[in-house]
PDB file of C-alpha atoms in Angstrom:
ATOM      1  CA  MET A  22      36.148  45.416 -44.152  1.00  0.00           C
ATOM      2  CA  SER A  23      32.543  45.598 -45.134  1.00  0.00           C
ATOM      3  CA  ALA A  24      29.836  47.246 -43.072  1.00  0.00           C
ATOM      4  CA  VAL A  25      28.977  45.355 -39.924  1.00  0.00           C
ATOM      5  CA  GLU A  26      25.286  45.058 -39.271  1.00  0.00           C
ATOM      6  CA  GLU A  27      23.197  44.084 -36.284  1.00  0.00           C
ATOM      7  CA  ASP A  28      19.681  43.116 -37.337  1.00  0.00           C
ATOM      8  CA  GLY A  29      19.917  45.305 -40.431  1.00  0.00           C
ATOM      9  CA  ALA A  30      21.356  48.433 -38.808  1.00  0.00           C
ATOM     10  CA  THR A  31      24.976  49.496 -38.516  1.00  0.00           C
ATOM     11  CA  HIS A  32      26.079  48.848 -34.936  1.00  0.00           C
ATOM     12  CA  GLY A  33      27.920  51.349 -32.767  1.00  0.00           C
ATOM     13  CA  SER A  34      31.184  51.714 -30.941  1.00  0.00           C
ATOM     14  CA  ALA A  35      32.087  48.125 -29.948  1.00  0.00           C
ATOM     15  CA  VAL A  36      31.941  46.842 -33.511  1.00  0.00           C
ATOM     16  CA  GLU A  37      33.645  49.953 -34.868  1.00  0.00           C
ATOM     17  CA  GLN A  38      36.514  49.442 -32.419  1.00  0.00           C
ATOM     18  CA  LEU A  39      36.843  45.818 -33.518  1.00  0.00           C
ATOM     19  CA  ARG A  40      36.790  46.799 -37.196  1.00  0.00           C
ATOM     20  CA  GLU A  41      39.498  49.394 -36.574  1.00  0.00           C
ATOM     21  CA  ALA A  42      41.618  46.846 -34.702  1.00  0.00           C
ATOM     22  CA  LEU A  43      41.322  44.420 -37.623  1.00  0.00           C
ATOM     23  CA  SER A  44      41.925  46.987 -40.365  1.00  0.00           C
ATOM     24  CA  GLY A  45      45.714  47.375 -40.058  1.00  0.00           C
ATOM     25  CA  THR A  46      47.709  46.199 -43.053  1.00  0.00           C
ATOM     26  CA  GLU A  47      49.742  43.815 -40.875  1.00  0.00           C
ATOM     27  CA  GLN A  48      46.655  41.902 -39.696  1.00  0.00           C
ATOM     28  CA  LEU A  49      46.337  38.322 -40.960  1.00  0.00           C
ATOM     29  CA  VAL A  50      42.574  38.647 -41.399  1.00  0.00           C
ATOM     30  CA  VAL A  51      43.086  41.638 -43.712  1.00  0.00           C
ATOM     31  CA  ARG A  52      45.642  39.779 -45.808  1.00  0.00           C
ATOM     32  CA  MET A  53      43.303  36.790 -46.073  1.00  0.00           C
ATOM     33  CA  GLY A  54      40.275  38.944 -46.948  1.00  0.00           C
ATOM     34  CA  LEU A  55      38.098  38.113 -43.933  1.00  0.00           C
ATOM     35  CA  GLU A  56      35.061  40.375 -43.641  1.00  0.00           C
ATOM     36  CA  ILE A  57      32.548  40.622 -40.806  1.00  0.00           C
ATOM     37  CA  THR A  58      29.163  40.990 -42.503  1.00  0.00           C
ATOM     38  CA  ALA A  59      26.556  40.808 -39.716  1.00  0.00           C
ATOM     39  CA  TRP A  60      26.057  40.099 -36.062  1.00  0.00           C
ATOM     40  CA  ASN A  61      23.487  40.039 -33.309  1.00  0.00           C
ATOM     41  CA  PRO A  62      23.653  38.631 -29.775  1.00  0.00           C
ATOM     42  CA  ASP A  63      22.941  35.124 -31.127  1.00  0.00           C
ATOM     43  CA  HIS A  64      25.367  34.938 -34.049  1.00  0.00           C
ATOM     44  CA  LEU A  65      28.261  36.540 -35.892  1.00  0.00           C
ATOM     45  CA  VAL A  66      28.700  36.206 -39.664  1.00  0.00           C
ATOM     46  CA  GLY A  67      31.963  36.527 -41.528  1.00  0.00           C
ATOM     47  CA  THR A  68      33.213  35.598 -44.982  1.00  0.00           C
ATOM     48  CA  LEU A  69      36.606  34.529 -46.267  1.00  0.00           C
ATOM     49  CA  PRO A  70      37.376  34.180 -49.986  1.00  0.00           C
ATOM     50  CA  VAL A  71      38.699  30.854 -51.238  1.00  0.00           C
ATOM     51  CA  ALA A  72      40.784  32.644 -53.887  1.00  0.00           C
ATOM     52  CA  GLY A  73      44.225  33.275 -52.451  1.00  0.00           C
ATOM     53  CA  ASN A  74      43.608  30.933 -49.507  1.00  0.00           C
ATOM     54  CA  ARG A  75      43.835  27.558 -51.272  1.00  0.00           C
ATOM     55  CA  GLN A  76      45.947  24.509 -50.515  1.00  0.00           C
ATOM     56  CA  PRO A  77      47.831  22.748 -53.364  1.00  0.00           C
ATOM     57  CA  TYR A  78      44.734  20.724 -54.366  1.00  0.00           C
ATOM     58  CA  GLY A  79      42.690  23.878 -54.944  1.00  0.00           C
ATOM     59  CA  LEU A  80      40.531  23.569 -51.832  1.00  0.00           C
ATOM     60  CA  LEU A  81      40.284  26.116 -49.043  1.00  0.00           C
ATOM     61  CA  HIS A  82      43.349  25.626 -46.845  1.00  0.00           C
ATOM     62  CA  GLY A  83      42.636  24.119 -43.419  1.00  0.00           C
ATOM     63  CA  GLY A  84      44.626  26.914 -41.818  1.00  0.00           C
ATOM     64  CA  ALA A  85      42.255  29.432 -43.410  1.00  0.00           C
ATOM     65  CA  ASN A  86      39.335  27.594 -41.796  1.00  0.00           C
ATOM     66  CA  ALA A  87      41.139  27.836 -38.455  1.00  0.00           C
ATOM     67  CA  VAL A  88      41.746  31.584 -38.924  1.00  0.00           C
ATOM     68  CA  LEU A  89      38.063  32.120 -39.738  1.00  0.00           C
ATOM     69  CA  ALA A  90      36.837  30.091 -36.738  1.00  0.00           C
ATOM     70  CA  GLU A  91      39.328  31.582 -34.265  1.00  0.00           C
ATOM     71  CA  THR A  92      38.740  35.155 -35.402  1.00  0.00           C
ATOM     72  CA  LEU A  93      34.944  34.924 -35.305  1.00  0.00           C
ATOM     73  CA  GLY A  94      35.095  33.172 -31.918  1.00  0.00           C
ATOM     74  CA  SER A  95      37.370  35.859 -30.493  1.00  0.00           C
ATOM     75  CA  ILE A  96      35.231  38.687 -31.852  1.00  0.00           C
ATOM     76  CA  ALA A  97      32.026  37.087 -30.537  1.00  0.00           C
ATOM     77  CA  ALA A  98      33.608  36.707 -27.094  1.00  0.00           C
ATOM     78  CA  ALA A  99      34.762  40.335 -27.147  1.00  0.00           C
ATOM     79  CA  LEU A 100      31.300  41.546 -28.158  1.00  0.00           C
ATOM     80  CA  HIS A 101      29.702  39.626 -25.296  1.00  0.00           C
ATOM     81  CA  THR A 102      32.189  40.729 -22.629  1.00  0.00           C
ATOM     82  CA  GLY A 103      32.226  44.391 -23.638  1.00  0.00           C
ATOM     83  CA  ALA A 104      35.037  46.777 -24.457  1.00  0.00           C
ATOM     84  CA  SER A 105      36.113  47.248 -20.832  1.00  0.00           C
ATOM     85  CA  ARG A 106      37.313  43.629 -20.429  1.00  0.00           C
TER      86      ARG A 106
END
C-alpha cells in the first residue's frame, strides 16, 4: 500500500495498524490493488485500479465498487472509533 497521509504528514499508529492488517497476501483489497492515499477526520481517500477489476464490457466491475466503498467505510469507522474498539 502507498503511504497514508493526514493533511500532508504521515499519520501514526492507528493508520499503520490498519495498513498492516490490509497488507497480507490473502486480503481481497491487496489482490484488487486498493491503496489508501490520504485521510483526515473529514475524509478518507483510496484508489482502485480499473485494470484487472473489469467486467466483461470493459468497465469497472460493480463488485469492485462495492469493495472500495465497504473498505473505505470500514476503515473510516475504525479510525473514528479508535483502536481499542
